PDB file of C-alpha atoms in Angstrom:
ATOM      1  CA  MET H   1      29.031-103.529-224.524  1.00 51.00           C
ATOM      2  CA  THR H   2      26.027-101.472-225.384  1.00 48.00           C
ATOM      3  CA  GLU H   3      24.362-100.853-222.073  1.00 50.00           C
ATOM      4  CA  PRO H   4      22.194 -97.770-222.292  1.00 48.00           C
ATOM      5  CA  THR H   5      23.725 -94.652-220.786  1.00 46.00           C
ATOM      6  CA  ARG H   6      22.197 -91.233-220.508  1.00 39.00           C
ATOM      7  CA  ALA H   7      25.090 -89.574-222.307  1.00 40.00           C
ATOM      8  CA  GLY H   8      25.328 -92.067-225.108  1.00 38.00           C
ATOM      9  CA  ARG H   9      21.765 -92.788-226.071  1.00 40.00           C
ATOM     10  CA  ASP H  10      21.232 -89.731-228.209  1.00 38.00           C
ATOM     11  CA  ALA H  11      24.782 -89.385-229.458  1.00 39.00           C
ATOM     12  CA  PRO H  12      25.328 -89.424-233.218  1.00 42.00           C
ATOM     13  CA  PRO H  13      26.746 -92.524-234.924  1.00 45.00           C
ATOM     14  CA  THR H  14      30.489 -92.949-234.487  1.00 45.00           C
ATOM     15  CA  GLU H  15      31.052 -93.538-238.191  1.00 45.00           C
ATOM     16  CA  GLU H  16      29.513 -91.340-240.836  1.00 46.00           C
ATOM     17  CA  LEU H  17      29.975 -90.837-244.519  1.00 45.00           C
ATOM     18  CA  PRO H  18      31.806 -87.646-245.551  1.00 47.00           C
ATOM     19  CA  ALA H  19      30.578 -85.497-248.433  1.00 50.00           C
ATOM     20  CA  THR H  20      32.761 -87.358-250.903  1.00 54.00           C
ATOM     21  CA  GLY H  21      30.873 -90.562-250.221  1.00 54.00           C
ATOM     22  CA  GLU H  22      34.051 -92.301-249.111  1.00 61.00           C
ATOM     23  CA  ALA H  23      33.806 -94.266-245.860  1.00 70.00           C
ATOM     24  CA  VAL H  24      35.798 -92.935-242.917  1.00 79.00           C
ATOM     25  CA  VAL H  25      38.102 -95.516-241.372  1.00 88.00           C
ATOM     26  CA  VAL H  26      38.136 -95.031-237.628  1.00 94.00           C
ATOM     27  CA  THR H  27      41.109 -96.479-235.823  1.00 96.00           C
ATOM     28  CA  ALA H  28      41.915 -97.393-232.232  1.00 97.00           C
ATOM     29  CA  THR H  29      45.168 -98.271-230.515  1.00 96.00           C
ATOM     30  CA  LEU H  30      46.100-100.584-227.672  1.00 96.00           C
ATOM     31  CA  ASP H  31      45.660 -97.638-225.298  1.00 96.00           C
ATOM     32  CA  ASP H  32      41.980 -97.499-226.189  1.00 97.00           C
ATOM     33  CA  LEU H  33      41.374-101.021-224.913  1.00 98.00           C
ATOM     34  CA  LYS H  34      39.784-101.396-221.508  1.00 98.00           C
ATOM     35  CA  PHE H  35      40.912-104.697-220.102  1.00 98.00           C
ATOM     36  CA  GLY H  36      38.838-106.114-217.251  1.00 94.00           C
ATOM     37  CA  LEU H  37      39.985-106.603-213.681  1.00 87.00           C
ATOM     38  CA  ASP H  38      41.557-109.853-214.842  1.00 92.00           C
ATOM     39  CA  GLY H  39      43.419-108.000-217.597  1.00 97.00           C
ATOM     40  CA  ILE H  40      41.565-109.605-220.488  1.00 98.00           C
ATOM     41  CA  VAL H  41      38.913-108.872-223.090  1.00 98.00           C
ATOM     42  CA  PRO H  42      36.787-111.337-225.064  1.00 98.00           C
ATOM     43  CA  ALA H  43      37.918-111.814-228.657  1.00 98.00           C
ATOM     44  CA  ILE H  44      35.278-112.975-231.103  1.00 98.00           C
ATOM     45  CA  VAL H  45      36.915-114.723-234.025  1.00 98.00           C
ATOM     46  CA  GLN H  46      34.968-114.387-237.241  1.00 98.00           C
ATOM     47  CA  ASP H  47      35.658-115.887-240.665  1.00 98.00           C
ATOM     48  CA  ALA H  48      36.532-112.861-242.813  1.00 98.00           C
ATOM     49  CA  THR H  49      34.792-114.292-245.868  1.00 98.00           C
ATOM     50  CA  SER H  50      31.728-116.216-244.645  1.00 98.00           C
ATOM     51  CA  ARG H  51      31.366-114.015-241.529  1.00 98.00           C
ATOM     52  CA  GLU H  52      30.651-117.139-239.493  1.00 98.00           C
ATOM     53  CA  VAL H  53      31.561-116.747-235.819  1.00 98.00           C
ATOM     54  CA  LEU H  54      34.211-119.413-235.325  1.00 98.00           C
ATOM     55  CA  MET H  55      35.111-119.163-231.638  1.00 98.00           C
ATOM     56  CA  VAL H  56      35.326-116.914-228.608  1.00 98.00           C
ATOM     57  CA  ALA H  57      38.518-116.704-226.561  1.00 98.00           C
ATOM     58  CA  TYR H  58      40.289-114.081-224.467  1.00 98.00           C
ATOM     59  CA  MET H  59      43.235-111.758-225.024  1.00 98.00           C
ATOM     60  CA  ASN H  60      45.360-109.786-222.612  1.00 98.00           C
ATOM     61  CA  ALA H  61      47.487-106.846-223.798  1.00 98.00           C
ATOM     62  CA  GLU H  62      50.400-109.079-224.738  1.00 98.00           C
ATOM     63  CA  ALA H  63      48.154-111.431-226.727  1.00 98.00           C
ATOM     64  CA  VAL H  64      46.790-108.430-228.632  1.00 98.00           C
ATOM     65  CA  ARG H  65      50.336-107.192-229.329  1.00 98.00           C
ATOM     66  CA  ARG H  66      51.499-110.568-230.594  1.00 98.00           C
ATOM     67  CA  THR H  67      48.355-110.975-232.696  1.00 98.00           C
ATOM     68  CA  LEU H  68      48.940-107.625-234.375  1.00 98.00           C
ATOM     69  CA  GLU H  69      52.662-108.250-234.862  1.00 97.00           C
ATOM     70  CA  THR H  70      52.469-111.806-236.182  1.00 98.00           C
ATOM     71  CA  ARG H  71      49.065-111.504-237.895  1.00 98.00           C
ATOM     72  CA  ARG H  72      48.233-114.845-236.266  1.00 98.00           C
ATOM     73  CA  THR H  73      45.856-115.146-233.322  1.00 98.00           C
ATOM     74  CA  TRP H  74      47.298-115.383-229.823  1.00 98.00           C
ATOM     75  CA  PHE H  75      45.032-115.881-226.819  1.00 98.00           C
ATOM     76  CA  TYR H  76      45.283-115.883-223.059  1.00 98.00           C
ATOM     77  CA  SER H  77      44.204-119.067-221.314  1.00 96.00           C
ATOM     78  CA  ARG H  78      42.300-118.202-218.138  1.00 94.00           C
ATOM     79  CA  SER H  79      42.728-121.711-216.717  1.00 93.00           C
ATOM     80  CA  ARG H  80      46.427-122.104-217.504  1.00 95.00           C
ATOM     81  CA  ARG H  81      47.223-118.409-217.104  1.00 96.00           C
ATOM     82  CA  GLU H  82      49.442-118.334-220.137  1.00 97.00           C
ATOM     83  CA  LEU H  83      49.478-117.168-223.721  1.00 98.00           C
ATOM     84  CA  TRP H  84      48.828-119.671-226.481  1.00 97.00           C
ATOM     85  CA  PRO H  85      49.249-119.318-230.224  1.00 98.00           C
ATOM     86  CA  LYS H  86      46.151-120.730-231.923  1.00 98.00           C
ATOM     87  CA  GLY H  87      46.827-123.779-234.085  1.00 96.00           C
ATOM     88  CA  GLU H  88      50.480-124.220-233.149  1.00 93.00           C
ATOM     89  CA  THR H  89      50.055-127.943-232.589  1.00 92.00           C
ATOM     90  CA  SER H  90      46.917-128.652-234.655  1.00 93.00           C
ATOM     91  CA  GLY H  91      47.885-126.580-237.685  1.00 96.00           C
ATOM     92  CA  ASN H  92      44.517-124.830-237.440  1.00 97.00           C
ATOM     93  CA  ARG H  93      46.081-121.395-237.480  1.00 98.00           C
ATOM     94  CA  GLN H  94      44.182-118.184-238.086  1.00 98.00           C
ATOM     95  CA  ARG H  95      45.586-115.531-240.400  1.00 98.00           C
ATOM     96  CA  VAL H  96      44.438-112.135-239.149  1.00 98.00           C
ATOM     97  CA  ARG H  97      42.926-109.746-241.661  1.00 98.00           C
ATOM     98  CA  ASP H  98      41.516-107.137-239.287  1.00 98.00           C
ATOM     99  CA  VAL H  99      40.845-106.491-235.608  1.00 98.00           C
ATOM    100  CA  LEU H 100      37.832-104.380-234.651  1.00 98.00           C
ATOM    101  CA  VAL H 101      37.265-102.698-231.291  1.00 98.00           C
ATOM    102  CA  ASP H 102      33.830-102.012-229.875  1.00 98.00           C
ATOM    103  CA  CYS H 103      32.450 -98.684-228.637  1.00 97.00           C
ATOM    104  CA  ASP H 104      33.579 -99.293-225.058  1.00 96.00           C
ATOM    105  CA  GLY H 105      36.947-100.822-225.947  1.00 98.00           C
ATOM    106  CA  ASP H 106      36.189-103.961-223.974  1.00 98.00           C
ATOM    107  CA  ALA H 107      35.557-106.491-226.743  1.00 98.00           C
ATOM    108  CA  LEU H 108      37.309-107.383-229.998  1.00 98.00           C
ATOM    109  CA  VAL H 109      36.215-108.903-233.275  1.00 98.00           C
ATOM    110  CA  VAL H 110      39.109-110.612-235.042  1.00 98.00           C
ATOM    111  CA  GLU H 111      38.511-111.261-238.733  1.00 98.00           C
ATOM    112  CA  VAL H 112      40.549-114.211-239.945  1.00 98.00           C
ATOM    113  CA  ASP H 113      41.246-116.688-242.688  1.00 98.00           C
ATOM    114  CA  GLN H 114      40.936-120.027-240.929  1.00 98.00           C
ATOM    115  CA  GLU H 115      43.514-122.655-241.881  1.00 98.00           C
ATOM    116  CA  GLY H 116      43.199-126.433-241.425  1.00 97.00           C
ATOM    117  CA  SER H 117      39.952-128.194-240.554  1.00 96.00           C
ATOM    118  CA  GLY H 118      38.511-125.427-238.439  1.00 98.00           C
ATOM    119  CA  ALA H 119      38.667-123.304-235.319  1.00 98.00           C
ATOM    120  CA  CYS H 120      37.207-125.696-232.753  1.00 97.00           C
ATOM    121  CA  HIS H 121      39.294-128.059-230.648  1.00 94.00           C
ATOM    122  CA  THR H 122      36.854-130.801-231.718  1.00 94.00           C
ATOM    123  CA  GLY H 123      38.043-130.352-235.292  1.00 93.00           C
ATOM    124  CA  ALA H 124      34.814-128.678-236.358  1.00 97.00           C
ATOM    125  CA  ARG H 125      34.814-125.549-238.476  1.00 97.00           C
ATOM    126  CA  THR H 126      33.189-123.499-235.702  1.00 98.00           C
ATOM    127  CA  CYS H 127      32.652-123.941-231.965  1.00 98.00           C
ATOM    128  CA  PHE H 128      29.039-122.822-232.378  1.00 98.00           C
ATOM    129  CA  VAL H 129      27.137-125.860-233.656  1.00 97.00           C
ATOM    130  CA  ARG H 130      24.549-126.377-230.903  1.00 97.00           C
ATOM    131  CA  HIS H 131      21.205-124.607-230.996  1.00 98.00           C
ATOM    132  CA  LEU H 132      19.788-123.577-227.630  1.00 97.00           C
ATOM    133  CA  ASP H 133      16.343-125.010-226.968  1.00 91.00           C
ATOM    134  CA  VAL H 134      13.795-123.556-224.584  1.00 68.00           C
TER     135      VAL H 134
ATOM    136  CA  MET I   1      36.518-121.403-225.849  1.00 51.00           C
ATOM    137  CA  THR I   2      38.785-123.541-227.954  1.00 48.00           C
ATOM    138  CA  GLU I   3      41.842-123.962-225.834  1.00 50.00           C
ATOM    139  CA  PRO I   4      43.709-127.085-226.888  1.00 49.00           C
ATOM    140  CA  THR I   5      43.162-130.085-224.663  1.00 46.00           C
ATOM    141  CA  ARG I   6      44.689-133.524-224.982  1.00 39.00           C
ATOM    142  CA  ALA I   7      41.308-135.233-225.052  1.00 40.00           C
ATOM    143  CA  GLY I   8      39.687-132.906-227.525  1.00 38.00           C
ATOM    144  CA  ARG I   9      42.317-132.272-230.141  1.00 41.00           C
ATOM    145  CA  ASP I  10      41.756-135.468-232.107  1.00 38.00           C
ATOM    146  CA  ALA I  11      38.055-135.832-231.468  1.00 38.00           C
ATOM    147  CA  PRO I  12      35.768-135.981-234.519  1.00 42.00           C
ATOM    148  CA  PRO I  13      33.657-132.986-235.487  1.00 45.00           C
ATOM    149  CA  THR I  14      30.588-132.481-233.339  1.00 45.00           C
ATOM    150  CA  GLU I  15      28.306-132.118-236.324  1.00 45.00           C
ATOM    151  CA  GLU I  16      28.381-134.527-239.243  1.00 46.00           C
ATOM    152  CA  LEU I  17      26.151-135.271-242.179  1.00 45.00           C
ATOM    153  CA  PRO I  18      24.120-138.497-241.942  1.00 47.00           C
ATOM    154  CA  ALA I  19      23.794-140.854-244.891  1.00 50.00           C
ATOM    155  CA  THR I  20      20.633-139.104-246.071  1.00 54.00           C
ATOM    156  CA  GLY I  21      22.568-135.919-246.684  1.00 54.00           C
ATOM    157  CA  GLU I  22      20.352-134.026-244.259  1.00 61.00           C
ATOM    158  CA  ALA I  23      22.170-131.887-241.688  1.00 70.00           C
ATOM    159  CA  VAL I  24      21.906-132.983-238.077  1.00 79.00           C
ATOM    160  CA  VAL I  25      20.609-130.267-235.785  1.00 88.00           C
ATOM    161  CA  VAL I  26      22.400-130.495-232.463  1.00 94.00           C
ATOM    162  CA  THR I  27      20.632-128.897-229.550  1.00 96.00           C
ATOM    163  CA  ALA I  28      21.636-127.737-226.091  1.00 97.00           C
ATOM    164  CA  THR I  29      19.601-126.735-223.072  1.00 96.00           C
ATOM    165  CA  LEU I  30      20.111-124.244-220.267  1.00 96.00           C
ATOM    166  CA  ASP I  31      21.673-127.058-218.227  1.00 96.00           C
ATOM    167  CA  ASP I  32      24.477-127.305-220.782  1.00 97.00           C
ATOM    168  CA  LEU I  33      25.572-123.712-220.153  1.00 98.00           C
ATOM    169  CA  LYS I  34      28.594-123.169-217.960  1.00 98.00           C
ATOM    170  CA  PHE I  35      28.237-119.777-216.386  1.00 98.00           C
ATOM    171  CA  GLY I  36      31.416-118.223-214.976  1.00 94.00           C
ATOM    172  CA  LEU I  37      32.100-117.504-211.329  1.00 87.00           C
ATOM    173  CA  ASP I  38      30.118-114.305-211.791  1.00 92.00           C
ATOM    174  CA  GLY I  39      27.183-116.299-213.190  1.00 97.00           C
ATOM    175  CA  ILE I  40      27.396-114.885-216.694  1.00 98.00           C
ATOM    176  CA  VAL I  41      28.489-115.814-220.202  1.00 98.00           C
ATOM    177  CA  PRO I  42      29.365-113.499-223.089  1.00 98.00           C
ATOM    178  CA  ALA I  43      26.635-113.212-225.727  1.00 98.00           C
ATOM    179  CA  ILE I  44      27.760-112.240-229.200  1.00 98.00           C
ATOM    180  CA  VAL I  45      24.895-110.634-231.070  1.00 98.00           C
ATOM    181  CA  GLN I  46      25.058-111.185-234.809  1.00 98.00           C
ATOM    182  CA  ASP I  47      22.795-109.886-237.564  1.00 98.00           C
ATOM    183  CA  ALA I  48      21.035-113.029-238.830  1.00 98.00           C
ATOM    184  CA  THR I  49      21.079-111.800-242.411  1.00 98.00           C
ATOM    185  CA  SER I  50      24.310-109.849-242.950  1.00 98.00           C
ATOM    186  CA  ARG I  51      26.163-111.874-240.265  1.00 98.00           C
ATOM    187  CA  GLU I  52      27.704-108.651-239.006  1.00 98.00           C
ATOM    188  CA  VAL I  53      28.707-108.796-235.334  1.00 98.00           C
ATOM    189  CA  LEU I  54      26.572-106.069-233.782  1.00 98.00           C
ATOM    190  CA  MET I  55      27.563-106.088-230.110  1.00 98.00           C
ATOM    191  CA  VAL I  56      28.858-108.158-227.220  1.00 98.00           C
ATOM    192  CA  ALA I  57      27.060-108.197-223.885  1.00 98.00           C
ATOM    193  CA  TYR I  58      26.534-110.671-221.053  1.00 98.00           C
ATOM    194  CA  MET I  59      23.723-112.968-219.986  1.00 98.00           C
ATOM    195  CA  ASN I  60      23.041-114.784-216.746  1.00 98.00           C
ATOM    196  CA  ALA I  61      20.658-117.754-216.582  1.00 98.00           C
ATOM    197  CA  GLU I  62      17.618-115.535-216.137  1.00 98.00           C
ATOM    198  CA  ALA I  63      18.594-113.333-219.101  1.00 98.00           C
ATOM    199  CA  VAL I  64      18.927-116.457-221.254  1.00 98.00           C
ATOM    200  CA  ARG I  65      15.500-117.679-220.081  1.00 98.00           C
ATOM    201  CA  ARG I  66      13.815-114.363-220.827  1.00 98.00           C
ATOM    202  CA  THR I  67      15.554-114.124-224.196  1.00 98.00           C
ATOM    203  CA  LEU I  68      14.273-117.564-225.210  1.00 98.00           C
ATOM    204  CA  GLU I  69      10.781-116.905-223.866  1.00 97.00           C
ATOM    205  CA  THR I  70      10.256-113.435-225.324  1.00 98.00           C
ATOM    206  CA  ARG I  71      12.427-113.893-228.435  1.00 98.00           C
ATOM    207  CA  ARG I  72      13.897-110.481-227.598  1.00 98.00           C
ATOM    208  CA  THR I  73      17.387-110.040-226.181  1.00 98.00           C
ATOM    209  CA  TRP I  74      17.807-109.577-222.438  1.00 98.00           C
ATOM    210  CA  PHE I  75      21.225-108.933-220.939  1.00 98.00           C
ATOM    211  CA  TYR I  76      22.818-108.711-217.515  1.00 98.00           C
ATOM    212  CA  SER I  77      24.565-105.445-216.701  1.00 96.00           C
ATOM    213  CA  ARG I  78      27.750-106.165-214.794  1.00 94.00           C
ATOM    214  CA  SER I  79      28.014-102.584-213.537  1.00 93.00           C
ATOM    215  CA  ARG I  80      24.393-102.178-212.457  1.00 95.00           C
ATOM    216  CA  ARG I  81      23.933-105.832-211.524  1.00 96.00           C
ATOM    217  CA  GLU I  82      20.538-106.027-213.113  1.00 97.00           C
ATOM    218  CA  LEU I  83      18.786-107.399-216.156  1.00 98.00           C
ATOM    219  CA  TRP I  84      17.992-105.080-219.027  1.00 97.00           C
ATOM    220  CA  PRO I  85      15.828-105.626-222.078  1.00 98.00           C
ATOM    221  CA  LYS I  86      17.698-104.382-225.136  1.00 98.00           C
ATOM    222  CA  GLY I  87      16.031-101.465-226.893  1.00 96.00           C
ATOM    223  CA  GLU I  88      13.274-100.892-224.341  1.00 93.00           C
ATOM    224  CA  THR I  89      13.885 -97.143-224.268  1.00 92.00           C
ATOM    225  CA  SER I  90      15.616 -96.628-227.633  1.00 93.00           C
ATOM    226  CA  GLY I  91      13.338 -98.860-229.689  1.00 96.00           C
ATOM    227  CA  ASN I  92      16.425-100.631-231.010  1.00 97.00           C
ATOM    228  CA  ARG I  93      15.100-104.043-230.076  1.00 98.00           C
ATOM    229  CA  GLN I  94      16.515-107.310-231.345  1.00 98.00           C
ATOM    230  CA  ARG I  95      14.204-110.084-232.535  1.00 98.00           C
ATOM    231  CA  VAL I  96      15.869-113.401-231.790  1.00 98.00           C
ATOM    232  CA  ARG I  97      16.030-115.945-234.573  1.00 98.00           C
ATOM    233  CA  ASP I  98      18.442-118.452-233.015  1.00 98.00           C
ATOM    234  CA  VAL I  99      20.818-118.895-230.092  1.00 98.00           C
ATOM    235  CA  LEU I 100      23.950-120.983-230.582  1.00 98.00           C
ATOM    236  CA  VAL I 101      26.079-122.470-227.808  1.00 98.00           C
ATOM    237  CA  ASP I 102      29.789-123.139-228.182  1.00 98.00           C
ATOM    238  CA  CYS I 103      31.632-126.413-227.570  1.00 97.00           C
ATOM    239  CA  ASP I 104      32.353-125.585-223.934  1.00 96.00           C
ATOM    240  CA  GLY I 105      28.956-124.049-223.178  1.00 98.00           C
ATOM    241  CA  ASP I 106      30.521-120.808-222.006  1.00 98.00           C
ATOM    242  CA  ALA I 107      29.709-118.451-224.887  1.00 98.00           C
ATOM    243  CA  LEU I 108      26.588-117.721-226.932  1.00 98.00           C
ATOM    244  CA  VAL I 109      25.948-116.406-230.421  1.00 98.00           C
ATOM    245  CA  VAL I 110      22.543-114.755-230.674  1.00 98.00           C
ATOM    246  CA  GLU I 111      21.279-114.339-234.224  1.00 98.00           C
ATOM    247  CA  VAL I 112      18.868-111.442-234.486  1.00 98.00           C
ATOM    248  CA  ASP I 113      16.905-109.122-236.689  1.00 98.00           C
ATOM    249  CA  GLN I 114      17.963-105.681-235.496  1.00 98.00           C
ATOM    250  CA  GLU I 115      15.218-103.079-235.233  1.00 98.00           C
ATOM    251  CA  GLY I 116      15.655 -99.297-235.216  1.00 97.00           C
ATOM    252  CA  SER I 117      18.898 -97.531-236.120  1.00 96.00           C
ATOM    253  CA  GLY I 118      21.222-100.202-234.797  1.00 98.00           C
ATOM    254  CA  ALA I 119      22.595-102.123-231.860  1.00 98.00           C
ATOM    255  CA  CYS I 120      25.079 -99.613-230.465  1.00 97.00           C
ATOM    256  CA  HIS I 121      24.241 -97.118-227.745  1.00 94.00           C
ATOM    257  CA  THR I 122      25.821 -94.470-230.019  1.00 94.00           C
ATOM    258  CA  GLY I 123      23.063 -95.108-232.539  1.00 93.00           C
ATOM    259  CA  ALA I 124      25.408 -96.888-234.939  1.00 97.00           C
ATOM    260  CA  ARG I 125      24.429-100.126-236.613  1.00 97.00           C
ATOM    261  CA  THR I 126      27.227-102.037-234.850  1.00 98.00           C
ATOM    262  CA  CYS I 127      29.477-101.392-231.852  1.00 98.00           C
ATOM    263  CA  PHE I 128      32.467-102.585-233.881  1.00 98.00           C
ATOM    264  CA  VAL I 129      33.475 -99.657-236.094  1.00 97.00           C
ATOM    265  CA  ARG I 130      37.062 -98.996-234.958  1.00 97.00           C
ATOM    266  CA  HIS I 131      39.977-100.835-236.544  1.00 98.00           C
ATOM    267  CA  LEU I 132      42.842-101.668-234.217  1.00 97.00           C
ATOM    268  CA  ASP I 133      46.170-100.242-235.367  1.00 91.00           C
ATOM    269  CA  VAL I 134      49.562-101.620-234.432  1.00 68.00           C
TER     270      VAL I 134
END
């Protein structure tokens, strides 16, 4: 989230280049995540190579833990109220290269190598194929 | 969302190439959006050129309407319960090139040209600078 706040608006960038010119890698842990009242955060799954946004799903703390441990995506189904490993039945698994946390700790970007036909339950490469018209 | 469903798993891809080799553009309207109980959907803002994910915020129906009309991003603040035009005070506005809707109509990808220093309230280019550690 990037809602304007008085404290944050004039704050310096979180990531800066040191004098050596080498990029600083800033890390976060599970404790930095701020799960919502329902105990979940949105996870944006992005193709690590093409940078295409493949899908959006949700993770609770346990889904994040399993994702980090197995390096495969695990999500939390809000309707079924259970964890599900992506691609277990379809073979469309996602190998996790990196997980990024936003400034507020309430959203994740999961960079993956997509296996199989794609990320979408329709079989498409991405869930985002429709363009919104006015 | 791409939770596996019995009906959807074996369905053909939503977007296919016709015989002419020209890509089909699939469109959606506001009526296709499925806002949650709180009347909002997550909006993933992506740099249209670099494809970097810049931020995640939320839109209600009115925010989507204003975004399409003005071609600038409008969001709904869950904490303040009001609409806010991105970059109004900071100058870090986002010019909207395209809005994509996912298979279930409950998430948006907004492709933008980012103005100013960046999308994050910290002044950084993107909100996603921290890497999640095990």
